[in-house]
Amino acid sequence: MIEKTYQPKTFESDLYKWWMKQGYFTPKAESDKPYFSMVTPPPNITGQLHLGHGLDNAIQDTLIRFKRMQGYNTLWLPGTDHASIATEVKIVEQLKKEGVDKRDLGRESFLERAWAWKDKYGGRIVEQLKRLGSSCDWSRLAFTMDENCSKAVRKAFVSMYKKGLIYRGSRIINWCPACKTALSDAEVEYSEQDGHFWHYGYTTPDGKTTVTFATTRPETMLGDTAVAVNPNDERYKHLVGKTVVVPFVNREIPVIADEYVDMEFGTGVVKITPAHDPNDFEVGVRHNLPVIRVMNDDGTMNENAGEFAGLDRYEARKRIVAKLGEMGILQKTEPHKHNVGSCYRCHTTVEPIVSKQWFVKMEPLAKPAIEAVKNGEIRFHPERFEKTYFNWMENIKDWCVSRQLWWGHRIPVWYCGDCGAEICEETDPTVCPNCGGKHLHQDEDVLDTWFSSALWPFSTLGFTENSKDFKAFFPTSVLSCGYDIIFFWVARMIFSSLYNTGKVPFSDVLMHGIVRDEQGRKMSKSLGNGIDPVEFIDKYGTDTLRFALINGVANGSDIRFSSDKIEGTRNFMNKVWNASRFVLMNCEGKSLVSVKDCNLSIADKWILTKLNEVTKQVTELLEKFELGMAAQCMYDFVWSEFCDWYIELTKPVLYGSDDAARRDTLSVLAYVLDNILRLLHPFAPFITEEIYQSMPNRGESIMIERYPEYNSEYCFSEDFKLVEELKELIAKIRNVRSEYGVAPSKRIRLYVDASDVRIKQCGVYLAKLCNLEDVVYSNALQGEKTVKTVTSAAVCEVPLGDLVDTEKETERITKELENVKNEIARASGKLNNQGFLAKAPANLVESEKTKLAKYKELQTQLENRLKELR
RNA sequence: GGAGGCAUAGCUCAGUCGGUUAGAGCGCUCGCUUCACAUGCGAGAGGUCGUAGGUUCGAAUCCUACUGUCUCUACCA
């Protein structure tokens, strides 16, 4: 028997340990069953679990448990990500506190620290994930830098290198002066900042003509190698080909004509700094301009900056502006709002800098990746995210994959110190294959962390070995993650998988939104509004947290997480607990029989029919990945049908004297509860298992039981309708009681004139649920003061004596009549519409006719009642 | 600049193929220590589905424009 009160803390962790011990999470690669597999988005080893992980894991665990119960051979593979830059930043911070600089420590010792970090924090995050109840296979736990993954990275890199899809080149990249590394476009965050437009100009050597422009970054002028105008600009045509002089560095630079310049914008003149601006770089390539870097990697000005060398970039800017002013060159300064990029890790303003980096050529990879989604091999849920995906993939630029960091997969390229050859092979070279020289050194940089994440769905399964797991579980079935990493991760997995394995990595992408705080703000460290899911788990239990994150949420939409929501969900779990306790208490010591051997009451038939319907609905919704609606469906069924009605309807039998009837009703109660627990198990694994363990005739564990299926034997549509009518009748009578202030404890008489004779079988139910003294199947006595209430199945009279207030009663009936008349107008309007009759589906026309008849009947009854009252 | 989302009850949000008397939770009002549960039970109030057109027999749902709002993306010096 379960405990009196629902206290998830007392059983959740024990159940989890037991499931693990039983090996329920671990599938075998050899199996006759169809497979269903997922890989988890690997959390960074930097950190702390947040509610987003909670949501992500809740979704995936619900899916995997559902599929497991449906009989699939299920694998859910967990793992963690080395998170190159993010982790390195953390370790550098840690070192700084000890007064140690990364460079002094040296690469090898630094990596030792990083691995120690991984052992500590990687392990911690795994423990946190377990608290979420995730039934992933921990025996296959992966890490982006373990052997499988590293081999896959090497194989992919070498293959792409040899096909010319990876190249090294000088490009403008986003440079973080604090992390001292290149960043990919996706790693830069833009925000609008207040800046200035400084207007000034360069003058021809003869001092006669000055071309004026505006700039937001005057310090880059030291690296200017041209001034550009639009070729069609009449104002400047005569200047093209002439030269002007850059102050401070006294460099003579040409005035060039390029389409890139917008004549309408500003003065129509642009200063060109190829080394420090992406557009200028392109212009420089077209016009063969020199590229002069004026900044160091740490954001200070270099020797090319002349008198400003050594200054920080912002200090240099200040001094240059001041000097331009003194020299009378500066014409005006205006405030200007513009978007400034910053490093997504340390939030330092990034500097576009020309440098030599490794790139992945995207166009040939993007094409098949676009095609795979276009032709439906991969489907996004909800579908609209396909647009986001296409939008990015169709405008994609080459991917900068080198990072000037130490923690990560080192770029597998060696350079020969003797002949300068570049060597990229799957095995480390010892001599130069070109000249036989032995002075080889490996590229210092590591790969973007997403390069290895992109291989995750197959690298973790042993793709390089063509292992049993790879053959059994790849391509994976579903990928679930937040829409915020479509570009970072989903898109890259798709093209990487197509390139390396020739197959799509998964067939369905299930997108969820971001978990926000009560005020709708994104949770972040700087706001301090982040919530540790473990906090909620301690207080409310895992099931409550998970259900609160999933219930009623549409796919892909953000979730505003509030304490109201979680408390409401806790109440639901408590409801499940208590309803189960009711059933178990009543079953204790009683022998039950199979439902098919029971003499079913109308209430039994009603709940079995309803259960059947819900089973079908929930299953279909889960198969369409509509988890939010499926959970909602269960919530409503359990609370509003099973608890509010069925349990109440069983009480007259349970507390009655007919032993056979009691046994049968108990059998149905237990059967329905058993089904509820199974249906609910994927969403709320712990509470359902805990209760299941006290069920009569239980199996070993609910998580390896079969998911309920539609059973055509339990479909009693006539009895179902009857109980629905009964519910309506009870509601009306309760309404009368409430409206007339009849004390709930007061037992009264009810007169029923049933048009549906089967209502007469429902006397016990009416009596119990409306607290009646007796039910009389006739009209009230002549002259007895009653309140009448009407449904399509029956006319009821409640004798209330002096409580009956003719005026109030007239008002009530009139109002109800009004409603009914509106409905009649609506229905007959439809039925008089020739278009509707001709084009609407027949069943719809039929149901409108039925409704109309029902309302007309009601109208007659209500009008009669009004006449009586007058 | 480009792309996309959202706008439904006081609040937070569901609403699937166009057809339900438009739903839920919370909040609110009234009444209840009824033997599973006061984390509860019963009864209510509360909506012109952002605005204007259009398609349709029929629109919260599809189309167009507008308004408001949020997000992503680009980075015009």
Tab-separated table of N, CA, C and O in Angstrom, chain A residues 395-431:
chain	number	residue	atom	x	y	z
A	395	ASN	N	21.987	31.122	-47.452
A	395	ASN	CA	22.841	32.306	-47.458
A	395	ASN	C	24.128	32.059	-46.687
A	395	ASN	O	24.725	32.970	-46.129
A	396	ILE	N	24.509	30.821	-46.656
A	396	ILE	CA	25.617	30.450	-45.770
A	396	ILE	C	26.972	30.922	-46.290
A	396	ILE	O	27.199	31.013	-47.488
A	397	LYS	N	27.839	31.255	-45.343
A	397	LYS	CA	29.210	31.636	-45.686
A	397	LYS	C	30.128	30.531	-45.206
A	397	LYS	O	29.747	29.690	-44.401
A	398	ASP	N	31.370	30.570	-45.673
A	398	ASP	CA	32.323	29.549	-45.247
A	398	ASP	C	32.503	29.614	-43.731
A	398	ASP	O	32.424	30.680	-43.131
A	399	TRP	N	32.741	28.459	-43.170
A	399	TRP	CA	32.749	28.305	-41.719
A	399	TRP	C	34.198	28.329	-41.202
A	399	TRP	O	34.992	27.459	-41.560
A	400	CYS	N	34.485	29.329	-40.398
A	400	CYS	CA	35.814	29.418	-39.803
A	400	CYS	C	35.890	28.418	-38.648
A	400	CYS	O	35.158	28.531	-37.682
A	401	VAL	N	36.747	27.408	-38.796
A	401	VAL	CA	36.763	26.331	-37.803
A	401	VAL	C	38.000	26.319	-36.910
A	401	VAL	O	38.109	25.488	-36.011
A	402	SER	N	38.946	27.207	-37.168
A	402	SER	CA	40.124	27.190	-36.291
A	402	SER	C	39.936	28.148	-35.128
A	402	SER	O	39.323	29.209	-35.279
A	403	ARG	N	40.447	27.746	-33.985
A	403	ARG	CA	40.370	28.576	-32.789
A	403	ARG	C	41.746	28.615	-32.154
A	403	ARG	O	42.395	27.574	-32.029
A	404	GLN	N	42.135	29.797	-31.702
A	404	GLN	CA	43.471	29.921	-31.124
A	404	GLN	C	43.408	29.545	-29.637
A	404	GLN	O	43.616	30.362	-28.759
A	405	LEU	N	43.043	28.299	-29.418
A	405	LEU	CA	42.862	27.811	-28.055
A	405	LEU	C	43.632	26.505	-27.910
A	405	LEU	O	44.147	25.969	-28.889
A	406	TRP	N	43.658	26.001	-26.711
A	406	TRP	CA	44.360	24.749	-26.468
A	406	TRP	C	43.420	23.580	-26.205
A	406	TRP	O	43.713	22.439	-26.494
A	407	TRP	N	42.276	23.891	-25.587
A	407	TRP	CA	41.341	22.834	-25.179
A	407	TRP	C	40.417	22.480	-26.338
A	407	TRP	O	39.544	23.270	-26.688
A	408	GLY	N	40.648	21.331	-26.934
A	408	GLY	CA	39.812	20.923	-28.054
A	408	GLY	C	40.569	19.951	-28.942
A	408	GLY	O	41.637	19.465	-28.583
A	409	HIS	N	39.996	19.677	-30.109
A	409	HIS	CA	40.649	18.783	-31.074
A	409	HIS	C	41.677	19.595	-31.851
A	409	HIS	O	41.305	20.514	-32.580
A	410	ARG	N	42.942	19.243	-31.691
A	410	ARG	CA	43.977	20.009	-32.378
A	410	ARG	C	43.889	19.754	-33.883
A	410	ARG	O	43.647	18.625	-34.321
A	411	ILE	N	44.100	20.800	-34.630
A	411	ILE	CA	43.979	20.680	-36.081
A	411	ILE	C	45.040	19.708	-36.609
A	411	ILE	O	46.230	19.879	-36.345
A	412	PRO	N	44.611	18.669	-37.316
A	412	PRO	CA	45.549	17.599	-37.703
A	412	PRO	C	46.339	17.947	-38.961
A	412	PRO	O	46.300	17.220	-39.957
A	413	VAL	N	47.019	19.063	-38.889
A	413	VAL	CA	47.835	19.460	-40.032
A	413	VAL	C	49.238	19.744	-39.516
A	413	VAL	O	49.404	20.386	-38.483
A	414	TRP	N	50.218	19.212	-40.244
A	414	TRP	CA	51.622	19.430	-39.863
A	414	TRP	C	52.312	20.227	-40.967
A	414	TRP	O	51.988	20.080	-42.152
A	415	TYR	N	53.258	21.044	-40.548
A	415	TYR	CA	54.016	21.815	-41.524
A	415	TYR	C	55.458	21.344	-41.479
A	415	TYR	O	56.006	21.098	-40.394
A	416	CYS	N	56.080	21.225	-42.649
A	416	CYS	CA	57.471	20.805	-42.721
A	416	CYS	C	58.368	22.031	-42.610
A	416	CYS	O	58.245	22.966	-43.411
A	417	GLY	N	59.231	21.990	-41.629
A	417	GLY	CA	60.144	23.112	-41.411
A	417	GLY	C	61.212	23.208	-42.487
A	417	GLY	O	61.847	24.251	-42.649
A	418	ASP	N	61.365	22.127	-43.230
A	418	ASP	CA	62.413	22.127	-44.246
A	418	ASP	C	61.933	22.620	-45.604
A	418	ASP	O	62.526	23.504	-46.200
A	419	CYS	N	60.816	22.005	-46.066
A	419	CYS	CA	60.363	22.392	-47.403
A	419	CYS	C	59.056	23.168	-47.380
A	419	CYS	O	58.582	23.623	-48.410
A	420	GLY	N	58.456	23.300	-46.188
A	420	GLY	CA	57.230	24.074	-46.090
A	420	GLY	C	55.976	23.317	-46.488
A	420	GLY	O	54.896	23.901	-46.575
A	421	ALA	N	56.089	21.996	-46.700
A	421	ALA	CA	54.916	21.221	-47.108
A	421	ALA	C	53.877	21.172	-45.992
A	421	ALA	O	54.184	21.306	-44.811
A	422	GLU	N	52.618	20.985	-46.395
A	422	GLU	CA	51.501	20.886	-45.460
A	422	GLU	C	51.051	19.431	-45.482
A	422	GLU	O	50.785	18.889	-46.554
A	423	ILE	N	50.970	18.796	-44.321
A	423	ILE	CA	50.626	17.375	-44.284
A	423	ILE	C	49.369	17.159	-43.450
A	423	ILE	O	49.284	17.602	-42.317
A	424	CYS	N	48.406	16.453	-44.055
A	424	CYS	CA	47.163	16.176	-43.346
A	424	CYS	C	46.760	14.744	-43.633
A	424	CYS	O	46.298	14.431	-44.728
A	425	GLU	N	46.984	13.863	-42.650
A	425	GLU	CA	46.689	12.443	-42.828
A	425	GLU	C	45.983	11.919	-41.585
A	425	GLU	O	46.007	12.560	-40.541
A	426	GLU	N	45.426	10.703	-41.712
A	426	GLU	CA	44.725	10.150	-40.550
A	426	GLU	C	45.685	9.690	-39.463
A	426	GLU	O	45.321	9.569	-38.301
A	427	THR	N	46.905	9.380	-39.846
A	427	THR	CA	47.904	9.045	-38.818
A	427	THR	C	48.931	10.165	-38.734
A	427	THR	O	49.244	10.806	-39.742
A	428	ASP	N	49.471	10.371	-37.534
A	428	ASP	CA	50.437	11.447	-37.346
A	428	ASP	C	51.698	11.171	-38.177
A	428	ASP	O	52.253	10.076	-38.101
A	429	PRO	N	52.162	12.150	-38.939
A	429	PRO	CA	53.377	11.950	-39.748
A	429	PRO	C	54.631	12.084	-38.863
A	429	PRO	O	54.611	12.799	-37.874
A	430	THR	N	55.683	11.373	-39.256
A	430	THR	CA	56.960	11.519	-38.534
A	430	THR	C	58.005	12.154	-39.436
A	430	THR	O	58.902	12.833	-38.962
A	431	VAL	N	57.903	11.870	-40.722
A	431	VAL	CA	58.796	12.549	-41.668
A	431	VAL	C	57.974	13.197	-42.761
A	431	VAL	O	56.841	12.797	-43.023
